mmCIF file of C-alpha atoms in Angstrom:
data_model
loop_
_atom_site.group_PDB
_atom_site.id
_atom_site.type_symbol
_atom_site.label_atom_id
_atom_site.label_comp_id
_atom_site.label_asym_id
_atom_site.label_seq_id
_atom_site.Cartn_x
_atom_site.Cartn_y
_atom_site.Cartn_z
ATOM 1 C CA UNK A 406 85.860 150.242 100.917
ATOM 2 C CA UNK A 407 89.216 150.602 102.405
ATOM 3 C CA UNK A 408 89.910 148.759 106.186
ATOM 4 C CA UNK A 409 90.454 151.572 109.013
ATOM 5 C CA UNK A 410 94.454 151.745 109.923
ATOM 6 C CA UNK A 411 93.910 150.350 112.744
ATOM 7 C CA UNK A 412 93.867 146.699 111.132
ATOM 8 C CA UNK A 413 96.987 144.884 110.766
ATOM 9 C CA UNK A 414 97.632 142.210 108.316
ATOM 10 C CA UNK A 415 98.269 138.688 110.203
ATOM 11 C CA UNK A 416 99.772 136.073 109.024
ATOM 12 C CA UNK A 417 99.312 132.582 110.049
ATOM 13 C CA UNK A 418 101.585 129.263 109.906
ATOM 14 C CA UNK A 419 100.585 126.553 109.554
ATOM 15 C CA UNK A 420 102.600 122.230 110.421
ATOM 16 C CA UNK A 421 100.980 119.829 108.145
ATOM 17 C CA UNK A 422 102.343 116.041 108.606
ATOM 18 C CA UNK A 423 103.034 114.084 105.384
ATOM 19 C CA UNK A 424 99.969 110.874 106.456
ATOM 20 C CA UNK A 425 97.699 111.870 104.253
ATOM 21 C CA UNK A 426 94.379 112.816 105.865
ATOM 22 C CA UNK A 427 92.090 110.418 104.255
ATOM 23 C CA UNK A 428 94.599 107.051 104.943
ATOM 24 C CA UNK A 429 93.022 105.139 107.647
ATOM 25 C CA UNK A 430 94.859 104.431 110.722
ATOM 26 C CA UNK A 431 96.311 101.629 111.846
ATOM 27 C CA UNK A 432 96.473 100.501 115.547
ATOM 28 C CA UNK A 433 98.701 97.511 117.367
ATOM 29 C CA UNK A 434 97.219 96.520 120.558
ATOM 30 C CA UNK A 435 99.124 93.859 122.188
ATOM 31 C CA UNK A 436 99.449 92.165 125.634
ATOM 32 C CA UNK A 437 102.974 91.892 126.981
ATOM 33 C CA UNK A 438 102.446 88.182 128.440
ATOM 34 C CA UNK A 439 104.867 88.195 131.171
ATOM 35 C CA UNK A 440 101.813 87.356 133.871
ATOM 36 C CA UNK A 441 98.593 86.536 132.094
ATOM 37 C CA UNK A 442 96.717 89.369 134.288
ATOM 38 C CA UNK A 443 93.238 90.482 132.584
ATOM 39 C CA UNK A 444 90.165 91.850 134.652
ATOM 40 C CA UNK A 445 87.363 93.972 133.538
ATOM 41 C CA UNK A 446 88.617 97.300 133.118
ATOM 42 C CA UNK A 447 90.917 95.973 130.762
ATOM 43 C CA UNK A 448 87.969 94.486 128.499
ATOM 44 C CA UNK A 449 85.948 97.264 128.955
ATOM 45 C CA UNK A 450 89.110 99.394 127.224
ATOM 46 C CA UNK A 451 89.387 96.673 124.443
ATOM 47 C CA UNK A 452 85.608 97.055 123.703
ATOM 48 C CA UNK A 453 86.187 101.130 123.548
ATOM 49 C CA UNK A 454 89.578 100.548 121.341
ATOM 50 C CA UNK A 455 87.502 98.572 119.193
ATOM 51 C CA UNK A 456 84.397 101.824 118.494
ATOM 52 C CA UNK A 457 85.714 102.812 115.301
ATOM 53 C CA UNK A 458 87.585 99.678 113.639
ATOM 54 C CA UNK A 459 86.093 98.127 110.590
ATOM 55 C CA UNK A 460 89.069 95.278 109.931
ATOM 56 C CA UNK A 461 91.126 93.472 112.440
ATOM 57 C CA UNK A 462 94.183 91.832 111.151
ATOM 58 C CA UNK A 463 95.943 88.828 112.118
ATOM 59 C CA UNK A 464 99.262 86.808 111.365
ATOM 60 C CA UNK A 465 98.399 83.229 110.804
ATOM 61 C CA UNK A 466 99.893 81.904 114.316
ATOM 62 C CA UNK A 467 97.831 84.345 116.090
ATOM 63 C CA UNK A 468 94.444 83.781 113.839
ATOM 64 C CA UNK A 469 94.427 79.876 114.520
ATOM 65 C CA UNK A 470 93.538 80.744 118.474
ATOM 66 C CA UNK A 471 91.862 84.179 118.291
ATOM 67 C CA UNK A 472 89.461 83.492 115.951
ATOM 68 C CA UNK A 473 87.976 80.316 116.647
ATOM 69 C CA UNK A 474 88.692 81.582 120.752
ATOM 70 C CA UNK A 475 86.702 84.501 120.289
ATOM 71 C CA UNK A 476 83.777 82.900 118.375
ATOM 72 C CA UNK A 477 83.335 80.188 121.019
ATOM 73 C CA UNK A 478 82.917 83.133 123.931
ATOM 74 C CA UNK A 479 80.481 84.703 121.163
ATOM 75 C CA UNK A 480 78.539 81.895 120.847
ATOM 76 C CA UNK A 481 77.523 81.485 125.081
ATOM 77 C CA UNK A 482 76.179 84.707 126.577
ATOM 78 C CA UNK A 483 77.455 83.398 129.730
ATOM 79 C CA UNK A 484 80.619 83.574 129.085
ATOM 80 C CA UNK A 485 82.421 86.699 131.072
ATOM 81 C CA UNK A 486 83.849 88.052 128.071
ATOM 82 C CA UNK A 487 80.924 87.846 126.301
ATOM 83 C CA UNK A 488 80.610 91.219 124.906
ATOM 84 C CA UNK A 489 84.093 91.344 123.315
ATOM 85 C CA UNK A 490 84.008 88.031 121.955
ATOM 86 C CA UNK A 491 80.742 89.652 120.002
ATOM 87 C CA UNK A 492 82.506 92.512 119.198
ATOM 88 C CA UNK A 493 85.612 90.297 117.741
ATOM 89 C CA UNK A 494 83.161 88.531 115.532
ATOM 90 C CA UNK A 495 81.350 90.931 114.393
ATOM 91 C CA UNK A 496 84.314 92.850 112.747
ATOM 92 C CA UNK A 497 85.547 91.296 109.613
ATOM 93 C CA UNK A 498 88.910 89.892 110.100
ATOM 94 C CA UNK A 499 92.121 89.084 107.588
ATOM 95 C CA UNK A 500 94.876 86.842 108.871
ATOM 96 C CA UNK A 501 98.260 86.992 106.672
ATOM 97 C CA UNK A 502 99.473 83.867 106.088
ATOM 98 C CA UNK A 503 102.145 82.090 102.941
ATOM 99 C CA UNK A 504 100.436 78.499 104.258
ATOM 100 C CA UNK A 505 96.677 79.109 104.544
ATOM 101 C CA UNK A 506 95.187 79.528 100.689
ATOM 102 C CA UNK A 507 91.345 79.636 102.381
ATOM 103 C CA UNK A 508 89.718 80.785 105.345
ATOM 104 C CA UNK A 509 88.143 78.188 107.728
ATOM 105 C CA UNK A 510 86.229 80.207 109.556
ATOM 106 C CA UNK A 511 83.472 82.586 109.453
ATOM 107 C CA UNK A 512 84.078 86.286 108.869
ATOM 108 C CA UNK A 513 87.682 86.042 107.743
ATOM 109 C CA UNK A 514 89.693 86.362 104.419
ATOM 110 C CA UNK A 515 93.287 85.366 103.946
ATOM 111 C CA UNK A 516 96.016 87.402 102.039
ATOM 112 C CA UNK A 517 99.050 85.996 101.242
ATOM 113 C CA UNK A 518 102.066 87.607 99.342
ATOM 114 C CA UNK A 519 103.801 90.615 100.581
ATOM 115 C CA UNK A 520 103.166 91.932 103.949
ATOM 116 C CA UNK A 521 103.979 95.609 103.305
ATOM 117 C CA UNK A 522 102.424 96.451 99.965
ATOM 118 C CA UNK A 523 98.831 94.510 101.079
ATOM 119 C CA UNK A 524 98.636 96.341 104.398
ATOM 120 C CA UNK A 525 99.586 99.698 102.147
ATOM 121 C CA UNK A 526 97.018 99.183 99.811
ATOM 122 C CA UNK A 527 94.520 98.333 102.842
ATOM 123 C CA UNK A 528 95.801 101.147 104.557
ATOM 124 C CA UNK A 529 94.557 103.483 101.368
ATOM 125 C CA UNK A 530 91.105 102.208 100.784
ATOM 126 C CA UNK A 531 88.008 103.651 102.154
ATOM 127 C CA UNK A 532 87.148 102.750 105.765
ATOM 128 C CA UNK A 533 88.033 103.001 109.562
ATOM 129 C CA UNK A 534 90.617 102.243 111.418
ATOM 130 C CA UNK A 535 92.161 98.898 111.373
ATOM 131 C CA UNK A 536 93.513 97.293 114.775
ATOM 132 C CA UNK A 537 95.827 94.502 114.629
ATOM 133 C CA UNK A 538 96.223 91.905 117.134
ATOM 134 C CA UNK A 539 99.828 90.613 116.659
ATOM 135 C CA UNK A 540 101.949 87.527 117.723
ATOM 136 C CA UNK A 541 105.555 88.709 118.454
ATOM 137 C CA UNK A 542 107.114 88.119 114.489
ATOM 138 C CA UNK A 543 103.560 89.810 112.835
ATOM 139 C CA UNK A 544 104.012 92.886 115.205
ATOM 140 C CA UNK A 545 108.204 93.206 114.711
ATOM 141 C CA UNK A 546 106.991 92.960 110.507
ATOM 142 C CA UNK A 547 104.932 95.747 110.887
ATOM 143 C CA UNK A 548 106.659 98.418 113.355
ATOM 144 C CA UNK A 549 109.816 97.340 110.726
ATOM 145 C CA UNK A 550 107.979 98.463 107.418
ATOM 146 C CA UNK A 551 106.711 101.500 109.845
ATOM 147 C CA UNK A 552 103.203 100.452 109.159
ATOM 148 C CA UNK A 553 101.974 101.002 112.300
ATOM 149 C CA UNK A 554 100.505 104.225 113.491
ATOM 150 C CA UNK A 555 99.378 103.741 117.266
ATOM 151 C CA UNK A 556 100.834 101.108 119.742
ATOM 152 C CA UNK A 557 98.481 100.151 122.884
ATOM 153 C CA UNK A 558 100.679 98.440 125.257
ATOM 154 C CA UNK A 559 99.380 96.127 128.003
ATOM 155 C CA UNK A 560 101.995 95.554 130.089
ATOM 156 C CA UNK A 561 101.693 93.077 133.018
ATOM 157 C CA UNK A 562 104.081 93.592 136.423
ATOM 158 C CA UNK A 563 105.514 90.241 136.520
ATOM 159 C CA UNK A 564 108.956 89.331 134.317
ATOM 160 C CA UNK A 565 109.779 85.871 133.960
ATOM 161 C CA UNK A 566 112.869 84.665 132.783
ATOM 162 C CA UNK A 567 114.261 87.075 129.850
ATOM 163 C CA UNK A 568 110.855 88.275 129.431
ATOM 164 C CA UNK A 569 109.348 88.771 125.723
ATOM 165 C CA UNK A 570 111.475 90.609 122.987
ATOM 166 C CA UNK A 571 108.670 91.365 120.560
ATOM 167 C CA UNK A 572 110.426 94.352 118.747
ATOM 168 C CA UNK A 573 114.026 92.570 118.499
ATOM 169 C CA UNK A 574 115.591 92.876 116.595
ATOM 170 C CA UNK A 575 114.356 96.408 114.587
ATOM 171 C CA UNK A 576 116.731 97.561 112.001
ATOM 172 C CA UNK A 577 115.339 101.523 112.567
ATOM 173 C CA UNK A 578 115.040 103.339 115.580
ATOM 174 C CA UNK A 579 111.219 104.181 115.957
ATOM 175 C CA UNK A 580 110.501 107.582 117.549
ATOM 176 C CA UNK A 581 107.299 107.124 119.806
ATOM 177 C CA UNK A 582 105.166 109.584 121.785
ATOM 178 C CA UNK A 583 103.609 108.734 125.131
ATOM 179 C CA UNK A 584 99.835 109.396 124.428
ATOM 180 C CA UNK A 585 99.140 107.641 127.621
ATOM 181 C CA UNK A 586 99.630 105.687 130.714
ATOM 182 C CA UNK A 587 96.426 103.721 132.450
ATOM 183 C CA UNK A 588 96.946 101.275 135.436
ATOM 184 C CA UNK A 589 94.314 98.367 135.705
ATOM 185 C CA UNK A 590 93.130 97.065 138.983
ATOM 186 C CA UNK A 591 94.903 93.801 138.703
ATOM 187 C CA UNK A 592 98.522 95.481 138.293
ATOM 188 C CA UNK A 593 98.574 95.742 134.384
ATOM 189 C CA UNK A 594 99.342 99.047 132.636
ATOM 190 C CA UNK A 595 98.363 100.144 128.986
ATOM 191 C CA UNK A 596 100.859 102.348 127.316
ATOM 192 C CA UNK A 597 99.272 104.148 124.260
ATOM 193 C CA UNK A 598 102.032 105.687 121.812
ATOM 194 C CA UNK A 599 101.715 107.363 118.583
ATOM 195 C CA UNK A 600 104.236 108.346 115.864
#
């Protein structure tokens, strides 16, 4: 049955982006440490960042105080951070490291070799999104291989001497978006970029 003339053929374009759509994400969430400034709104975003992760990854510097840190708030339900510490735990976490050869603590698996190709092949197994809480060199590592996919920012309003150069130096020039800006209530703001 022929369409009346009234119809006119449309046609659509379309942008695709070149991430493939089944490569999980991964997201840096890092505290600028100029003032150590933290209050509740800020843990009750870390606990929301944290609703679809399945692996949290580590450099070794890092590791050695977040993971034992966060197991000991885990372990005492008094503790004001209580509920992330559980959270922390309960995710399975993988600190990079050429100097540990075995995990010494619960929940954790080291990788050593090369950075790049083990978070790539991470990166293109089945799962969720992976966060990453990086010391300064871990962080630079990763934005340098362009590994990372979403940066949350925590920026705190006091500078202190030179302040902290954690992308220094970057051989690229990494084009960000600004997803978003969020003040906290003690002065701190998050900046959330994507690529």
């Amino acid at each position: 049955m022929p369409f009346p003339a009234a119809i006119e053929q449309v046609t659509l374009n379309y942008q695709f982006t070149l991430k493939r759509m089944d490569m999980r994400t991964l997201k840096l969430q890092m505290n600028i440490l100029l003032d150590n400034k933290w209050d509740s709104g800020m843990s009750d975003f870390s606990i929301d960042n944290l609703k679809n992760v399945d692996c949290i990854l580590h450099g070794r510097k890092t590791g050695e105080g977040f993971i034992p840190y966060w197991a000991d708030v885990a372990n005492n339900p008094d503790e004001t951070e209580y509920k992330l510490g559980t959270r922390f735990t309960e995710i399975p976490n993988i600190v990079f490291s050429n100097t540990l050869e075995a995990s010494k603590w619960d929940n954790t698996t080291i990788i050593n070799g090369n950075l790049e190709e083990a978070i790539k092949a991470l990166k293109n197994e089945e799962g969720k999104v992976i966060m990453v809480y990086g010391g300064d060199s871990f962080a630079s590592s990763l934005i340098q291989h362009d590994l990372v996919d979403e940066l949350y920012l925590l920026i705190n309003p006091v500078a202190l001497g030179n302040g902290q150069q954690t992308f220094n130096p970057l051989k690229n020039d990494s084009e960000l978006k600004l997803v978003n800006c969020k003040p906290f209530a003690c002065g701190t703001v998050l900046l959330h970029y994507t690529r």
